Tab-separated table of C-alpha atoms in Angstrom:
chain	number	residue	atom	x	y	z
A	1	ASP	CA	88.839	60.181	-68.977
A	2	ALA	CA	92.433	61.274	-69.571
A	3	GLU	CA	93.548	60.499	-66.050
A	4	SER	CA	92.415	56.885	-66.198
A	5	TRP	CA	94.257	56.428	-69.514
A	6	TYR	CA	97.302	58.086	-67.986
A	7	GLN	CA	97.167	55.639	-65.052
A	8	ARG	CA	96.827	52.710	-67.459
A	9	GLY	CA	99.898	53.936	-69.311
A	10	ARG	CA	101.884	54.350	-66.106
A	11	ASN	CA	100.895	50.868	-64.989
A	12	ARG	CA	102.226	49.395	-68.230
A	13	LEU	CA	105.640	51.050	-67.966
A	14	GLY	CA	108.592	48.793	-67.339
A	15	PRO	CA	111.176	49.256	-64.574
A	16	GLY	CA	112.971	52.577	-64.826
A	17	ALA	CA	110.537	54.006	-67.364
A	18	GLU	CA	109.011	56.353	-64.811
A	19	ALA	CA	112.162	58.428	-64.598
A	20	GLU	CA	111.625	62.184	-64.467
A	21	GLY	CA	112.461	62.535	-68.125
A	22	ALA	CA	110.033	59.939	-69.412
A	23	ALA	CA	107.442	61.229	-71.866
A	24	ILE	CA	104.740	60.205	-69.416
A	25	GLY	CA	105.921	63.136	-67.266
A	26	ALA	CA	104.875	65.572	-69.985
A	27	VAL	CA	101.493	63.852	-70.141
A	28	ALA	CA	101.152	64.225	-66.362
A	29	ALA	CA	101.919	67.950	-66.633
A	30	ALA	CA	99.413	68.407	-69.448
A	31	ILE	CA	96.640	66.582	-67.603
A	32	ALA	CA	97.244	68.598	-64.449
A	33	ALA	CA	97.144	71.850	-66.460
A	34	LEU	CA	93.980	70.815	-68.277
A	35	ARG	CA	92.324	70.028	-64.942
A	36	GLY	CA	93.283	73.427	-63.487
A	37	ARG	CA	95.818	71.992	-61.066
A	38	ASP	CA	98.468	74.619	-61.710
A	39	GLU	CA	100.821	73.703	-58.853
A	40	GLU	CA	100.808	70.047	-59.846
A	41	ALA	CA	101.477	70.965	-63.481
A	42	ALA	CA	104.368	73.194	-62.368
A	43	ALA	CA	105.828	70.347	-60.300
A	44	HIS	CA	105.722	67.978	-63.288
A	45	ILE	CA	107.303	70.639	-65.508
A	46	GLU	CA	110.047	71.203	-62.925
A	47	ALA	CA	110.740	67.448	-62.917
A	48	LEU	CA	111.117	67.542	-66.705
A	49	GLN	CA	113.456	70.542	-66.390
A	50	ARG	CA	115.555	68.721	-63.756
A	51	PHE	CA	115.900	65.772	-66.085
A	52	LEU	CA	117.000	68.008	-68.951
A	53	ARG	CA	119.578	69.758	-66.778
A	54	ALA	CA	121.056	66.336	-66.002
A	55	TYR	CA	120.705	65.055	-69.596
A	56	PRO	CA	120.789	68.109	-71.878
A	57	ASP	CA	121.303	66.083	-75.068
A	58	ASN	CA	117.801	64.621	-75.102
A	59	PRO	CA	115.935	66.449	-77.891
A	60	MET	CA	112.723	64.458	-77.551
A	61	GLN	CA	112.378	65.373	-73.894
A	62	LEU	CA	113.138	68.988	-74.717
A	63	ILE	CA	110.237	68.971	-77.158
A	64	ASN	CA	108.018	67.285	-74.560
A	65	LEU	CA	108.970	69.971	-72.060
A	66	TYR	CA	108.028	72.765	-74.458
A	67	ALA	CA	104.708	71.062	-75.199
A	68	ALA	CA	103.925	70.690	-71.490
A	69	ARG	CA	104.885	74.304	-70.829
A	70	ILE	CA	102.741	75.783	-73.612
A	71	ILE	CA	99.754	73.696	-72.563
A	72	ALA	CA	100.154	74.956	-68.992
A	73	LEU	CA	100.499	78.589	-70.088
A	74	VAL	CA	97.447	78.497	-72.349
A	75	GLU	CA	95.314	76.657	-69.797
A	76	GLN	CA	96.306	79.208	-67.142
A	77	GLY	CA	95.476	82.070	-69.504
A	78	GLU	CA	99.069	83.302	-69.283
A	79	LEU	CA	99.353	84.718	-72.806
A	80	GLY	CA	101.742	87.595	-72.207
A	81	GLU	CA	105.509	87.675	-71.952
A	82	PRO	CA	106.046	84.057	-70.749
A	83	PHE	CA	103.957	82.759	-73.665
A	84	GLU	CA	105.848	84.918	-76.175
A	85	ARG	CA	109.230	83.921	-74.699
A	86	LEU	CA	108.361	80.229	-74.865
A	87	ILE	CA	107.370	80.509	-78.526
A	88	THR	CA	110.583	82.400	-79.322
A	89	GLU	CA	112.681	79.748	-77.556
A	90	PHE	CA	110.864	76.904	-79.300
A	91	ASN	CA	111.196	78.535	-82.719
A	92	ALA	CA	114.923	79.024	-82.084
A	93	LEU	CA	115.280	75.231	-81.949
A	94	GLY	CA	114.728	75.264	-85.724
A	95	LEU	CA	112.536	72.180	-85.729
A	96	GLN	CA	110.554	71.225	-88.790
A	97	PRO	CA	106.978	70.581	-87.606
A	98	GLY	CA	106.500	67.692	-90.015
A	99	ALA	CA	109.556	65.945	-88.567
A	100	LEU	CA	107.941	65.696	-85.133
A	101	LEU	CA	105.972	62.684	-83.988
A	102	PRO	CA	102.204	63.309	-83.817
A	103	GLY	CA	102.055	63.711	-80.021
A	104	PRO	CA	104.544	66.584	-79.733
A	105	ARG	CA	102.837	68.367	-82.640
A	106	PHE	CA	100.132	69.310	-80.152
A	107	TYR	CA	102.551	72.075	-79.182
A	108	TYR	CA	101.322	73.820	-82.344
A	109	VAL	CA	97.654	73.298	-81.418
A	110	TYR	CA	98.265	75.121	-78.159
A	111	GLU	CA	100.285	77.840	-79.830
A	112	ALA	CA	97.276	78.424	-82.098
A	113	LEU	CA	94.820	78.287	-79.179
A	114	GLY	CA	96.931	80.866	-77.370
A	115	ARG	CA	97.130	83.133	-80.411
A	116	LEU	CA	93.383	82.940	-80.911
A	117	ALA	CA	92.774	83.715	-77.235
A	118	GLN	CA	95.010	86.772	-77.659
A	119	CYS	CA	92.771	87.857	-80.544
A	120	HIS	CA	89.633	87.498	-78.459
A	121	ARG	CA	91.206	89.543	-75.667
A	122	ALA	CA	92.646	92.246	-77.917
A	123	GLY	CA	91.049	95.618	-78.285
A	124	PRO	CA	89.895	96.755	-81.730
A	125	GLU	CA	93.207	98.529	-82.390
A	126	ARG	CA	95.228	95.284	-82.068
A	127	ARG	CA	92.747	92.663	-83.203
A	128	ASP	CA	93.714	92.695	-86.907
A	129	SER	CA	97.448	92.330	-86.240
A	130	ARG	CA	96.778	89.578	-83.693
A	131	ARG	CA	94.485	87.825	-86.146
A	132	ALA	CA	97.183	87.905	-88.837
A	133	VAL	CA	99.636	86.179	-86.481
A	134	ALA	CA	96.985	83.633	-85.488
A	135	GLN	CA	96.214	82.998	-89.171
A	136	GLU	CA	99.869	82.136	-89.839
A	137	VAL	CA	99.959	79.716	-86.901
A	138	VAL	CA	96.666	78.057	-87.870
A	139	ASP	CA	97.831	77.745	-91.492
A	140	ARG	CA	101.076	76.112	-90.354
A	141	LEU	CA	99.085	73.652	-88.258
A	142	GLY	CA	96.965	72.869	-91.313
A	143	ARG	CA	100.047	71.990	-93.347
A	144	MET	CA	101.197	69.447	-90.751
A	145	ALA	CA	97.769	68.065	-89.830
A	146	ASP	CA	98.195	64.556	-91.147
A	147	ASN	CA	96.001	62.694	-88.680
A	148	ARG	CA	92.390	62.997	-87.556
A	149	PRO	CA	92.937	64.785	-84.231
A	150	LEU	CA	95.203	67.432	-85.763
A	151	ARG	CA	92.847	67.911	-88.732
A	152	ALA	CA	89.900	68.302	-86.356
A	153	PHE	CA	91.738	70.862	-84.222
A	154	HIS	CA	92.785	72.698	-87.380
A	155	ARG	CA	89.212	72.910	-88.570
A	156	VAL	CA	87.951	74.216	-85.204
A	157	LEU	CA	90.747	76.779	-85.113
A	158	ARG	CA	89.942	77.884	-88.680
A	159	ALA	CA	86.312	78.327	-87.650
A	160	ASP	CA	87.399	80.532	-84.759
A	161	LEU	CA	89.392	82.684	-87.195
A	162	GLU	CA	86.263	83.047	-89.333
A	163	VAL	CA	84.278	84.164	-86.286
A	164	LEU	CA	86.999	86.691	-85.462
A	165	ALA	CA	86.808	87.969	-89.043
A	166	GLY	CA	83.063	88.554	-88.634
A	167	ARG	CA	82.006	85.540	-90.701
A	168	PRO	CA	80.115	83.261	-88.287
A	169	ALA	CA	78.157	81.580	-91.104
A	170	ASP	CA	81.470	80.525	-92.697
A	171	ALA	CA	82.565	79.145	-89.339
A	172	VAL	CA	79.443	76.985	-89.168
A	173	ARG	CA	80.089	75.698	-92.695
A	174	THR	CA	83.699	74.920	-91.778
A	175	LEU	CA	82.547	72.865	-88.819
A	176	ALA	CA	79.603	71.205	-90.557
A	177	ASP	CA	81.648	68.419	-92.091
A	178	ILE	CA	84.167	67.720	-89.329
A	179	GLU	CA	85.374	64.111	-89.335
């Protein structure tokens, strides 16, 4: 269970490591969002934002904040203007996905999950354009997927694209040999 691993991690932190800006704060926000505890997730995200206002030259924590925020938005089903704004802001940072550590790359998993959810929600008149955007995001994730969890997410996301394209049999084949 993610929460028990989170508690183990917190218990192993040394003095001062539980500061608002610690990466464990982003994990706390993500777990709260994944468990549907929106107010708790928002409180953890606000703590990360407070830290960054006090220490604006901390790029790793900025990335952690964006990851926590996109997880919260996708888990809350908030895929409109706040989701689009967050992606625009993150892209403006000019980060190279391959330069990120594996943990923060999960930002891109949630960007893809959000894009695919937009496809599923879209009416027939917008589905193709939404699917094209989702395809680009899933392809980008595939290029950076250099570990088992990212490769597995990429494969599941590719299968969802195949379902959206009306090819469910291809989706099953894509998933048949998941690691």
